[in-house]
Amino acid sequence: MNVHDYEKLWIGLSMVLIVLFIGSITYGSVVAGVVMIDDAADPVDPDALGDHPDFGDPGVTQTGEDTYEVHVVAFHPGFNPDVIEVPANSTVTFHVTSMDVIHSFSIVGTNANSMVIPGEVSSMTVELGAPNRYGIVCNEYCGEFHHLMEGELVVVPEDEFELEADE
Amino acid sequence: MSRIDPVVLLVLLVFTVPILVQLRTVAFYLGFEPTVTQSIILGLAVIVVIVGWAYWPARWLPSEPEGCE
Amino acid sequence: MSTYVEQFPAEARLVRSAMYTAFVALGLGAAFGLLQVLHRTNVLRVIDSTDYYTILTLHGVLLVLTFTIFFLVAIFTWAITTSLDRPLPDHRFSWTWYGLMTGGTVLAAIPIVGGLIDQIDMSAAVLFTFYAPLQAHWLFYVGLALFVVGTWLAGVDWIRTYLAWRREHPDERIPLPTFMVLTTMGFWYLSSVGVALSVLVFLLPWSLGIFEHVNALLTRTMFWYFGHAVVYFWLMPTYLLWYLLLPKVAGGKLFSDPLARIVFVLFLLLSTPTGIHHQYLDPGIAEGFKYVAMTNTMFLLLPSLLTAFTVVASIEHGARQRGGTGRLRWLGALPWRDPVFTGMALAGVMFAAAGFSGIVNAGLNVNYLVHNTFWVVGHFHLTVGTAVALTFMAASYWFLPQVTGKPLWGRPLALGQVLLWFLGMTFMSNAMHRGGLAGIPRRTAEPQYNFSFEPAIGSVAELDAQVVLGGTLLFLSTVLFLTVVLGTLRGGVDPTRIPANTYAAALSEAEDGPRILDNLRLWVLIAVVLVILAYAFPIAAIVDRSGWLGPGGSPYPQVVWVVEYLVVALALR
Ligand code: HEM
Ligand SMILES: [Cu+2]
Ligand SMILES: [Cu+2]
């Protein structure tokens, strides 16, 4: 089979390019430590979230000096809780699940973006800096009021932060 | 007499549009922040230059019809 | 040397009918597209935002299932009969699959449209991805299944034609167009089995109330098992046209036949085991599986890069045949006045741009930034919405005369049409990409929230203006296209003014390539093995986590509500 010289060169360059792309993604995963949403959390029963130890009473809990966990339940069309308050300069892990259809949990202007699938839990950890306000949207169509589905992440100064008293 | 076929010129102009649109991106990366109006004016200017080039008499070119099709 | 309709009058009728169906879908889809653009940007809202999703379902289904696939069956029927120089074996069979595809489309459309009419208690606002537990009326699933079965029978028709030819020509190389059709159908059978099983085994029984729930992640994974391959199903007829028609109208020959075969074999092998790249951000799927899908996807760049080379080299060859010279000046020698050429060339340019945004999408961890944002909509309007759609429209200007015997009407209009599409898409797609980077979500009737999006460049208002400008130009371009089609159909038959039905010959011919390239059984076998490797473990893991029917969850919109509604309606009468 006769392959033109330019063609050989092109194929060679294409392969180099492909390997470079794969390499840079691998670098992002292995060295820069960008973790993917995965199957780490156990499945949950979307019909019985009320009885779930964490999703039964969603919200913010403190797990360490500067670390917090937030459990969020997505439903059509909203998030529970819809306003999430966390202190500045903290590490926050979100655990999100759905009680009905597929949604997303996407903090606008950040990399925190995940599908939310009934029966599964999406966990993502973010480092928060200075006080700020971020919008949260659902970017997966979930029903006729999908466009009304939004929430807010409020990063408050550390000295103003108070955990909501748990009943 | 135009330097290139008018239809080729038209295609060329259409081709220029995405380049002009992306030029705005480049400008922002380089720290210039043109407004929409400025970008449009710049785009029109480029288009006028291209049309001008196409229709300007090609007097100073060597006599063989190199620039034409 | 004569036109297609003179050579194969019966097949020409079939090809014609399929094209007309495609054009109707395109016209409707474009009108809905304009409606969406105006609604999202809040320029003009003629429908309720709750109905937006029904319109969007129609836009998706009509354009990426009806328009593209009906055009595909037209092109493939032409390719098989022309390159094997023999008619389809049984015309009743051919009209049966055409009927199944049309009937399926209509059945699926009924409940979707029903969602807009209060008196009809049906809906299917589930978008073309129909992710459970969003539930459509069962007719939607039945229609979808019939449509897919129709395409399967179409494939049988082409394979039968090929086998009949093979019996008479035991030692010849498969003609390139037929080779392209057969490899494409190979991965189509392989991938559409996934969606067919999902619909028939889970979704249809569930919509009829036989199962109470389905596994959302499993059915979603089965959708995407098919959902990436379907992308290549749209793209393969496009590539076929770029390889066979584009060099010809450029005045030259295809650069290399064996390389074209390699490209199609690579698509057969890699189209399906990549689907999980649409699920990078799904919980319940291990990172390892996502990584495998990412590497497969990146290797899928190779056949497209090879295509870029071959297409450009073939065009350059054409330009030089036409007397073009110089390093770049040959570009001026190309037939830019011909809308068939210009349309396809512009489609190719936009596809190259789409390659860049596609690599971002494919980048596992980079995907966080863009997943489900308006960026993605910008991306696929460059791929299926331009590389495919514009190529099909441009090719129609060549095919319409071939299958009707009527010369093309309004050639300058046709040229204006393809240029207008390019312009419109430049603006619409650019702004969509930008908006997506700022976090603006896709599939949303009112992307106006209590907070505001902050684009890195310019403002949301500016992006909205670009989307509206682009969308309007695209709509006008579609109207122009349909005008040229109708103008052509109204004209008289005159085959003497139509070029003969041929396709590009190759500079490096089939015989230059090794025979093993034509061993389709082998390639299909390897494709099956790759699919099993890529999917057996993820599917097993999903089922292991929460069972075939999932951990629970109710369908939406709930059947109970419908029952209540009926009771209330009856009581009020
Ligand atoms: C007149 C030209 C067109 C216009 C103005 C247009 C506009 C749009 C807009 C604004 C959306 C996004 C809606 C949203 O996410 O909220 C959209 C979605 C879409 N468009 Fe188009 N479009 C056009 C042509 C096409 C063509 C030719 C194709 C394919 C052949 C296409 C395929 C799609 C698909 C698959 C979606 C996604 C549907 C979904 O999210 O379920 N469009 N279009
Ligand atoms: Cu939603
Ligand atoms: Cu894909």
JSON list of N, CA, C and O and ligand atoms in Angstrom, two decimals, chain C residues 26 30 33-34 36-37 40 52 56 59-60 63-64 67-68 127-128 374 377 380-381 384-385 389 421 428 432 442-444 471 474-475 478, ligand 1:
[
{"chain": "C", "resi": 26, "resn": "LEU", "atom": "N", "xyz": [-36.57, 19.37, 8.46]},
{"chain": "C", "resi": 26, "resn": "LEU", "atom": "CA", "xyz": [-35.62, 20.48, 8.59]},
{"chain": "C", "resi": 26, "resn": "LEU", "atom": "C", "xyz": [-36.35, 21.82, 8.72]},
{"chain": "C", "resi": 26, "resn": "LEU", "atom": "O", "xyz": [-36.02, 22.64, 9.58]},
{"chain": "C", "resi": 30, "resn": "ALA", "atom": "N", "xyz": [-36.16, 24.08, 12.06]},
{"chain": "C", "resi": 30, "resn": "ALA", "atom": "CA", "xyz": [-35.56, 25.42, 12.03]},
{"chain": "C", "resi": 30, "resn": "ALA", "atom": "C", "xyz": [-36.52, 26.43, 12.62]},
{"chain": "C", "resi": 30, "resn": "ALA", "atom": "O", "xyz": [-36.10, 27.35, 13.35]},
{"chain": "C", "resi": 33, "resn": "GLY", "atom": "N", "xyz": [-36.30, 26.13, 16.17]},
{"chain": "C", "resi": 33, "resn": "GLY", "atom": "CA", "xyz": [-35.00, 26.67, 16.60]},
{"chain": "C", "resi": 33, "resn": "GLY", "atom": "C", "xyz": [-35.08, 28.17, 16.82]},
{"chain": "C", "resi": 33, "resn": "GLY", "atom": "O", "xyz": [-34.63, 28.70, 17.83]},
{"chain": "C", "resi": 34, "resn": "LEU", "atom": "N", "xyz": [-35.72, 28.85, 15.86]},
{"chain": "C", "resi": 34, "resn": "LEU", "atom": "CA", "xyz": [-35.85, 30.30, 15.99]},
{"chain": "C", "resi": 34, "resn": "LEU", "atom": "C", "xyz": [-36.69, 30.65, 17.22]},
{"chain": "C", "resi": 34, "resn": "LEU", "atom": "O", "xyz": [-36.35, 31.55, 18.00]},
{"chain": "C", "resi": 36, "resn": "GLN", "atom": "N", "xyz": [-36.95, 28.97, 19.92]},
{"chain": "C", "resi": 36, "resn": "GLN", "atom": "CA", "xyz": [-36.13, 28.74, 21.12]},
{"chain": "C", "resi": 36, "resn": "GLN", "atom": "C", "xyz": [-35.17, 29.89, 21.37]},
{"chain": "C", "resi": 36, "resn": "GLN", "atom": "O", "xyz": [-35.01, 30.35, 22.50]},
{"chain": "C", "resi": 37, "resn": "VAL", "atom": "N", "xyz": [-34.55, 30.33, 20.29]},
{"chain": "C", "resi": 37, "resn": "VAL", "atom": "CA", "xyz": [-33.58, 31.42, 20.41]},
{"chain": "C", "resi": 37, "resn": "VAL", "atom": "C", "xyz": [-34.27, 32.66, 20.98]},
{"chain": "C", "resi": 37, "resn": "VAL", "atom": "O", "xyz": [-33.79, 33.28, 21.93]},
{"chain": "C", "resi": 40, "resn": "ARG", "atom": "N", "xyz": [-35.41, 31.96, 24.80]},
{"chain": "C", "resi": 40, "resn": "ARG", "atom": "CA", "xyz": [-34.34, 31.92, 25.80]},
{"chain": "C", "resi": 40, "resn": "ARG", "atom": "C", "xyz": [-33.79, 33.31, 26.09]},
{"chain": "C", "resi": 40, "resn": "ARG", "atom": "O", "xyz": [-33.46, 33.64, 27.22]},
{"chain": "C", "resi": 52, "resn": "TYR", "atom": "N", "xyz": [-41.95, 25.12, 26.47]},
{"chain": "C", "resi": 52, "resn": "TYR", "atom": "CA", "xyz": [-40.66, 25.25, 25.78]},
{"chain": "C", "resi": 52, "resn": "TYR", "atom": "C", "xyz": [-40.04, 23.88, 25.55]},
{"chain": "C", "resi": 52, "resn": "TYR", "atom": "O", "xyz": [-39.47, 23.61, 24.49]},
{"chain": "C", "resi": 56, "resn": "LEU", "atom": "N", "xyz": [-38.64, 21.99, 22.30]},
{"chain": "C", "resi": 56, "resn": "LEU", "atom": "CA", "xyz": [-37.24, 21.55, 22.22]},
{"chain": "C", "resi": 56, "resn": "LEU", "atom": "C", "xyz": [-37.16, 20.05, 21.90]},
{"chain": "C", "resi": 56, "resn": "LEU", "atom": "O", "xyz": [-36.26, 19.61, 21.18]},
{"chain": "C", "resi": 59, "resn": "HIS", "atom": "N", "xyz": [-37.69, 19.91, 18.24]},
{"chain": "C", "resi": 59, "resn": "HIS", "atom": "CA", "xyz": [-36.48, 20.38, 17.55]},
{"chain": "C", "resi": 59, "resn": "HIS", "atom": "C", "xyz": [-35.44, 19.26, 17.49]},
{"chain": "C", "resi": 59, "resn": "HIS", "atom": "O", "xyz": [-34.90, 18.96, 16.43]},
{"chain": "C", "resi": 60, "resn": "GLY", "atom": "N", "xyz": [-35.18, 18.65, 18.64]},
{"chain": "C", "resi": 60, "resn": "GLY", "atom": "CA", "xyz": [-34.18, 17.59, 18.69]},
{"chain": "C", "resi": 60, "resn": "GLY", "atom": "C", "xyz": [-34.58, 16.38, 17.86]},
{"chain": "C", "resi": 60, "resn": "GLY", "atom": "O", "xyz": [-33.83, 15.92, 17.00]},
{"chain": "C", "resi": 63, "resn": "LEU", "atom": "N", "xyz": [-34.77, 17.11, 14.01]},
{"chain": "C", "resi": 63, "resn": "LEU", "atom": "CA", "xyz": [-33.53, 17.42, 13.32]},
{"chain": "C", "resi": 63, "resn": "LEU", "atom": "C", "xyz": [-32.52, 16.28, 13.40]},
{"chain": "C", "resi": 63, "resn": "LEU", "atom": "O", "xyz": [-31.94, 15.90, 12.39]},
{"chain": "C", "resi": 64, "resn": "VAL", "atom": "N", "xyz": [-32.31, 15.73, 14.59]},
{"chain": "C", "resi": 64, "resn": "VAL", "atom": "CA", "xyz": [-31.24, 14.74, 14.65]},
{"chain": "C", "resi": 64, "resn": "VAL", "atom": "C", "xyz": [-31.72, 13.31, 14.46]},
{"chain": "C", "resi": 64, "resn": "VAL", "atom": "O", "xyz": [-30.89, 12.41, 14.31]},
{"chain": "C", "resi": 67, "resn": "PHE", "atom": "N", "xyz": [-34.59, 14.36, 10.22]},
{"chain": "C", "resi": 67, "resn": "PHE", "atom": "CA", "xyz": [-33.86, 15.00, 9.11]},
{"chain": "C", "resi": 67, "resn": "PHE", "atom": "C", "xyz": [-32.60, 14.21, 8.74]},
{"chain": "C", "resi": 67, "resn": "PHE", "atom": "O", "xyz": [-32.41, 13.80, 7.60]},
{"chain": "C", "resi": 68, "resn": "THR", "atom": "N", "xyz": [-31.75, 14.00, 9.71]},
{"chain": "C", "resi": 68, "resn": "THR", "atom": "CA", "xyz": [-30.46, 13.38, 9.40]},
{"chain": "C", "resi": 68, "resn": "THR", "atom": "C", "xyz": [-30.62, 11.95, 8.89]},
{"chain": "C", "resi": 68, "resn": "THR", "atom": "O", "xyz": [-29.98, 11.56, 7.91]},
{"chain": "C", "resi": 127, "resn": "LEU", "atom": "N", "xyz": [-37.39, 15.33, 25.70]},
{"chain": "C", "resi": 127, "resn": "LEU", "atom": "CA", "xyz": [-36.24, 15.65, 24.85]},
{"chain": "C", "resi": 127, "resn": "LEU", "atom": "C", "xyz": [-35.76, 14.40, 24.12]},
{"chain": "C", "resi": 127, "resn": "LEU", "atom": "O", "xyz": [-36.21, 13.29, 24.40]},
{"chain": "C", "resi": 128, "resn": "PHE", "atom": "N", "xyz": [-34.88, 14.59, 23.15]},
{"chain": "C", "resi": 128, "resn": "PHE", "atom": "CA", "xyz": [-34.54, 13.42, 22.33]},
{"chain": "C", "resi": 128, "resn": "PHE", "atom": "C", "xyz": [-33.70, 12.39, 23.09]},
{"chain": "C", "resi": 128, "resn": "PHE", "atom": "O", "xyz": [-33.44, 11.31, 22.58]},
{"chain": "C", "resi": 374, "resn": "PHE", "atom": "N", "xyz": [-24.36, 25.87, 27.75]},
{"chain": "C", "resi": 374, "resn": "PHE", "atom": "CA", "xyz": [-24.67, 26.31, 26.40]},
{"chain": "C", "resi": 374, "resn": "PHE", "atom": "C", "xyz": [-23.50, 26.04, 25.45]},
{"chain": "C", "resi": 374, "resn": "PHE", "atom": "O", "xyz": [-23.67, 25.97, 24.24]},
{"chain": "C", "resi": 377, "resn": "VAL", "atom": "N", "xyz": [-24.19, 23.13, 23.30]},
{"chain": "C", "resi": 377, "resn": "VAL", "atom": "CA", "xyz": [-25.12, 23.42, 22.21]},
{"chain": "C", "resi": 377, "resn": "VAL", "atom": "C", "xyz": [-24.36, 24.10, 21.06]},
{"chain": "C", "resi": 377, "resn": "VAL", "atom": "O", "xyz": [-24.58, 23.80, 19.89]},
{"chain": "C", "resi": 380, "resn": "PHE", "atom": "N", "xyz": [-22.41, 21.28, 19.19]},
{"chain": "C", "resi": 380, "resn": "PHE", "atom": "CA", "xyz": [-23.05, 20.36, 18.24]},
{"chain": "C", "resi": 380, "resn": "PHE", "atom": "C", "xyz": [-23.83, 21.08, 17.14]},
{"chain": "C", "resi": 380, "resn": "PHE", "atom": "O", "xyz": [-24.23, 20.45, 16.18]},
{"chain": "C", "resi": 381, "resn": "HIS", "atom": "N", "xyz": [-24.02, 22.39, 17.26]},
{"chain": "C", "resi": 381, "resn": "HIS", "atom": "CA", "xyz": [-24.54, 23.08, 16.08]},
{"chain": "C", "resi": 381, "resn": "HIS", "atom": "C", "xyz": [-23.44, 23.26, 15.04]},
{"chain": "C", "resi": 381, "resn": "HIS", "atom": "O", "xyz": [-23.74, 23.50, 13.87]},
{"chain": "C", "resi": 384, "resn": "VAL", "atom": "N", "xyz": [-23.29, 18.47, 14.06]},
{"chain": "C", "resi": 384, "resn": "VAL", "atom": "CA", "xyz": [-24.47, 17.98, 13.34]},
{"chain": "C", "resi": 384, "resn": "VAL", "atom": "C", "xyz": [-25.23, 19.15, 12.71]},
{"chain": "C", "resi": 384, "resn": "VAL", "atom": "O", "xyz": [-25.77, 19.03, 11.61]},
{"chain": "C", "resi": 385, "resn": "GLY", "atom": "N", "xyz": [-25.22, 20.30, 13.37]},
{"chain": "C", "resi": 385, "resn": "GLY", "atom": "CA", "xyz": [-25.99, 21.43, 12.87]},
{"chain": "C", "resi": 385, "resn": "GLY", "atom": "C", "xyz": [-25.35, 22.14, 11.69]},
{"chain": "C", "resi": 385, "resn": "GLY", "atom": "O", "xyz": [-26.00, 22.94, 11.03]},
{"chain": "C", "resi": 389, "resn": "ALA", "atom": "N", "xyz": [-25.57, 19.15, 8.58]},
{"chain": "C", "resi": 389, "resn": "ALA", "atom": "CA", "xyz": [-26.76, 19.76, 7.96]},
{"chain": "C", "resi": 389, "resn": "ALA", "atom": "C", "xyz": [-26.39, 20.57, 6.72]},
{"chain": "C", "resi": 389, "resn": "ALA", "atom": "O", "xyz": [-27.06, 20.48, 5.69]},
{"chain": "C", "resi": 421, "resn": "TRP", "atom": "N", "xyz": [-25.88, 30.48, 5.97]},
{"chain": "C", "resi": 421, "resn": "TRP", "atom": "CA", "xyz": [-25.82, 29.49, 7.05]},
{"chain": "C", "resi": 421, "resn": "TRP", "atom": "C", "xyz": [-24.49, 29.64, 7.81]},
{"chain": "C", "resi": 421, "resn": "TRP", "atom": "O", "xyz": [-24.44, 29.65, 9.03]},
{"chain": "C", "resi": 428, "resn": "MET", "atom": "N", "xyz": [-24.14, 32.47, 16.10]},
{"chain": "C", "resi": 428, "resn": "MET", "atom": "CA", "xyz": [-24.89, 31.72, 17.10]},
{"chain": "C", "resi": 428, "resn": "MET", "atom": "C", "xyz": [-23.96, 30.82, 17.90]},
{"chain": "C", "resi": 428, "resn": "MET", "atom": "O", "xyz": [-23.98, 30.79, 19.13]},
{"chain": "C", "resi": 432, "resn": "MET", "atom": "N", "xyz": [-22.89, 30.90, 21.88]},
{"chain": "C", "resi": 432, "resn": "MET", "atom": "CA", "xyz": [-23.27, 29.77, 22.72]},
{"chain": "C", "resi": 432, "resn": "MET", "atom": "C", "xyz": [-22.06, 29.23, 23.49]},
{"chain": "C", "resi": 432, "resn": "MET", "atom": "O", "xyz": [-22.13, 28.94, 24.68]},
{"chain": "C", "resi": 442, "resn": "ARG", "atom": "N", "xyz": [-27.76, 24.77, 29.29]},
{"chain": "C", "resi": 442, "resn": "ARG", "atom": "CA", "xyz": [-28.54, 24.44, 28.10]},
{"chain": "C", "resi": 442, "resn": "ARG", "atom": "C", "xyz": [-29.92, 23.97, 28.55]},
{"chain": "C", "resi": 442, "resn": "ARG", "atom": "O", "xyz": [-30.20, 23.90, 29.74]},
{"chain": "C", "resi": 443, "resn": "ARG", "atom": "N", "xyz": [-30.79, 23.65, 27.60]},
{"chain": "C", "resi": 443, "resn": "ARG", "atom": "CA", "xyz": [-32.11, 23.07, 27.86]},
{"chain": "C", "resi": 443, "resn": "ARG", "atom": "C", "xyz": [-32.87, 23.83, 28.92]},
{"chain": "C", "resi": 443, "resn": "ARG", "atom": "O", "xyz": [-33.43, 23.23, 29.85]},
{"chain": "C", "resi": 444, "resn": "THR", "atom": "N", "xyz": [-32.90, 25.13, 28.83]},
{"chain": "C", "resi": 444, "resn": "THR", "atom": "CA", "xyz": [-33.54, 25.94, 29.85]},
{"chain": "C", "resi": 444, "resn": "THR", "atom": "C", "xyz": [-34.34, 27.05, 29.18]},
{"chain": "C", "resi": 444, "resn": "THR", "atom": "O", "xyz": [-33.80, 27.79, 28.37]},
{"chain": "C", "resi": 471, "resn": "GLY", "atom": "N", "xyz": [-29.36, 33.06, 14.98]},
{"chain": "C", "resi": 471, "resn": "GLY", "atom": "CA", "xyz": [-30.54, 32.20, 14.81]},
{"chain": "C", "resi": 471, "resn": "GLY", "atom": "C", "xyz": [-31.45, 32.70, 13.70]},
{"chain": "C", "resi": 471, "resn": "GLY", "atom": "O", "xyz": [-31.99, 31.92, 12.93]},
{"chain": "C", "resi": 474, "resn": "LEU", "atom": "N", "xyz": [-29.91, 31.91, 10.36]},
{"chain": "C", "resi": 474, "resn": "LEU", "atom": "CA", "xyz": [-30.03, 30.48, 10.08]},
{"chain": "C", "resi": 474, "resn": "LEU", "atom": "C", "xyz": [-31.44, 30.13, 9.63]},
{"chain": "C", "resi": 474, "resn": "LEU", "atom": "O", "xyz": [-31.64, 29.33, 8.71]},
{"chain": "C", "resi": 475, "resn": "PHE", "atom": "N", "xyz": [-32.41, 30.75, 10.29]},
{"chain": "C", "resi": 475, "resn": "PHE", "atom": "CA", "xyz": [-33.79, 30.47, 9.89]},
{"chain": "C", "resi": 475, "resn": "PHE", "atom": "C", "xyz": [-34.01, 30.96, 8.46]},
{"chain": "C", "resi": 475, "resn": "PHE", "atom": "O", "xyz": [-34.58, 30.24, 7.63]},
{"chain": "C", "resi": 478, "resn": "THR", "atom": "N", "xyz": [-32.60, 28.60, 6.03]},
{"chain": "C", "resi": 478, "resn": "THR", "atom": "CA", "xyz": [-33.42, 27.41, 5.82]},
{"chain": "C", "resi": 478, "resn": "THR", "atom": "C", "xyz": [-34.58, 27.71, 4.88]},
{"chain": "C", "resi": 478, "resn": "THR", "atom": "O", "xyz": [-34.90, 26.91, 3.99]},
{"chain": "D", "resi": 1, "resn": "HEM", "atom": "C1", "xyz": [-32.45, 27.46, 12.21]},
{"chain": "D", "resi": 1, "resn": "HEM", "atom": "C2", "xyz": [-31.44, 26.89, 12.73]},
{"chain": "D", "resi": 1, "resn": "HEM", "atom": "C3", "xyz": [-31.33, 26.49, 14.20]},
{"chain": "D", "resi": 1, "resn": "HEM", "atom": "C4", "xyz": [-31.53, 27.25, 15.31]},
{"chain": "D", "resi": 1, "resn": "HEM", "atom": "C5", "xyz": [-31.92, 28.72, 15.39]},
{"chain": "D", "resi": 1, "resn": "HEM", "atom": "C6", "xyz": [-31.29, 26.39, 16.46]},
{"chain": "D", "resi": 1, "resn": "HEM", "atom": "C7", "xyz": [-31.37, 26.79, 17.78]},
{"chain": "D", "resi": 1, "resn": "HEM", "atom": "C8", "xyz": [-31.22, 25.96, 18.86]},
{"chain": "D", "resi": 1, "resn": "HEM", "atom": "C9", "xyz": [-31.17, 26.37, 20.24]},
{"chain": "D", "resi": 1, "resn": "HEM", "atom": "C10", "xyz": [-31.29, 27.80, 20.74]},
{"chain": "D", "resi": 1, "resn": "HEM", "atom": "C11", "xyz": [-31.03, 25.26, 21.00]},
{"chain": "D", "resi": 1, "resn": "HEM", "atom": "C12", "xyz": [-30.84, 25.20, 22.50]},
{"chain": "D", "resi": 1, "resn": "HEM", "atom": "C13", "xyz": [-32.05, 25.11, 23.29]},
{"chain": "D", "resi": 1, "resn": "HEM", "atom": "C14", "xyz": [-31.74, 24.92, 24.75]},
{"chain": "D", "resi": 1, "resn": "HEM", "atom": "O1", "xyz": [-30.80, 24.20, 25.12]},
{"chain": "D", "resi": 1, "resn": "HEM", "atom": "O2", "xyz": [-32.48, 25.50, 25.56]},
{"chain": "D", "resi": 1, "resn": "HEM", "atom": "C15", "xyz": [-30.98, 24.14, 20.11]},
{"chain": "D", "resi": 1, "resn": "HEM", "atom": "C16", "xyz": [-30.83, 22.83, 20.52]},
{"chain": "D", "resi": 1, "resn": "HEM", "atom": "C17", "xyz": [-30.58, 21.79, 19.66]},
{"chain": "D", "resi": 1, "resn": "HEM", "atom": "N1", "xyz": [-30.44, 21.86, 18.28]},
{"chain": "D", "resi": 1, "resn": "HEM", "atom": "FE1", "xyz": [-30.73, 23.50, 17.15]},
{"chain": "D", "resi": 1, "resn": "HEM", "atom": "N2", "xyz": [-30.95, 25.15, 16.01]},
{"chain": "D", "resi": 1, "resn": "HEM", "atom": "C18", "xyz": [-30.97, 25.17, 14.63]},
{"chain": "D", "resi": 1, "resn": "HEM", "atom": "C19", "xyz": [-30.67, 24.13, 13.77]},
{"chain": "D", "resi": 1, "resn": "HEM", "atom": "C20", "xyz": [-30.33, 22.87, 14.18]},
{"chain": "D", "resi": 1, "resn": "HEM", "atom": "C21", "xyz": [-29.92, 21.82, 13.29]},
{"chain": "D", "resi": 1, "resn": "HEM", "atom": "C22", "xyz": [-29.80, 21.93, 11.78]},
{"chain": "D", "resi": 1, "resn": "HEM", "atom": "C23", "xyz": [-29.69, 20.74, 14.07]},
{"chain": "D", "resi": 1, "resn": "HEM", "atom": "C24", "xyz": [-29.23, 19.35, 13.69]},
{"chain": "D", "resi": 1, "resn": "HEM", "atom": "C25", "xyz": [-29.30, 18.83, 12.54]},
{"chain": "D", "resi": 1, "resn": "HEM", "atom": "C26", "xyz": [-29.97, 21.10, 15.44]},
{"chain": "D", "resi": 1, "resn": "HEM", "atom": "C27", "xyz": [-29.88, 20.25, 16.52]},
{"chain": "D", "resi": 1, "resn": "HEM", "atom": "C28", "xyz": [-30.14, 20.61, 17.82]},
{"chain": "D", "resi": 1, "resn": "HEM", "atom": "C29", "xyz": [-30.12, 19.68, 18.92]},
{"chain": "D", "resi": 1, "resn": "HEM", "atom": "C30", "xyz": [-29.83, 18.19, 18.86]},
{"chain": "D", "resi": 1, "resn": "HEM", "atom": "C31", "xyz": [-30.40, 20.42, 20.07]},
{"chain": "D", "resi": 1, "resn": "HEM", "atom": "C32", "xyz": [-30.45, 19.89, 21.50]},
{"chain": "D", "resi": 1, "resn": "HEM", "atom": "C33", "xyz": [-31.81, 19.53, 21.92]},
{"chain": "D", "resi": 1, "resn": "HEM", "atom": "C34", "xyz": [-31.81, 19.10, 23.36]},
{"chain": "D", "resi": 1, "resn": "HEM", "atom": "O3", "xyz": [-31.11, 19.70, 24.19]},
{"chain": "D", "resi": 1, "resn": "HEM", "atom": "O4", "xyz": [-32.52, 18.14, 23.66]},
{"chain": "D", "resi": 1, "resn": "HEM", "atom": "N3", "xyz": [-30.34, 22.41, 15.47]},
{"chain": "D", "resi": 1, "resn": "HEM", "atom": "N4", "xyz": [-31.08, 24.58, 18.81]}
]
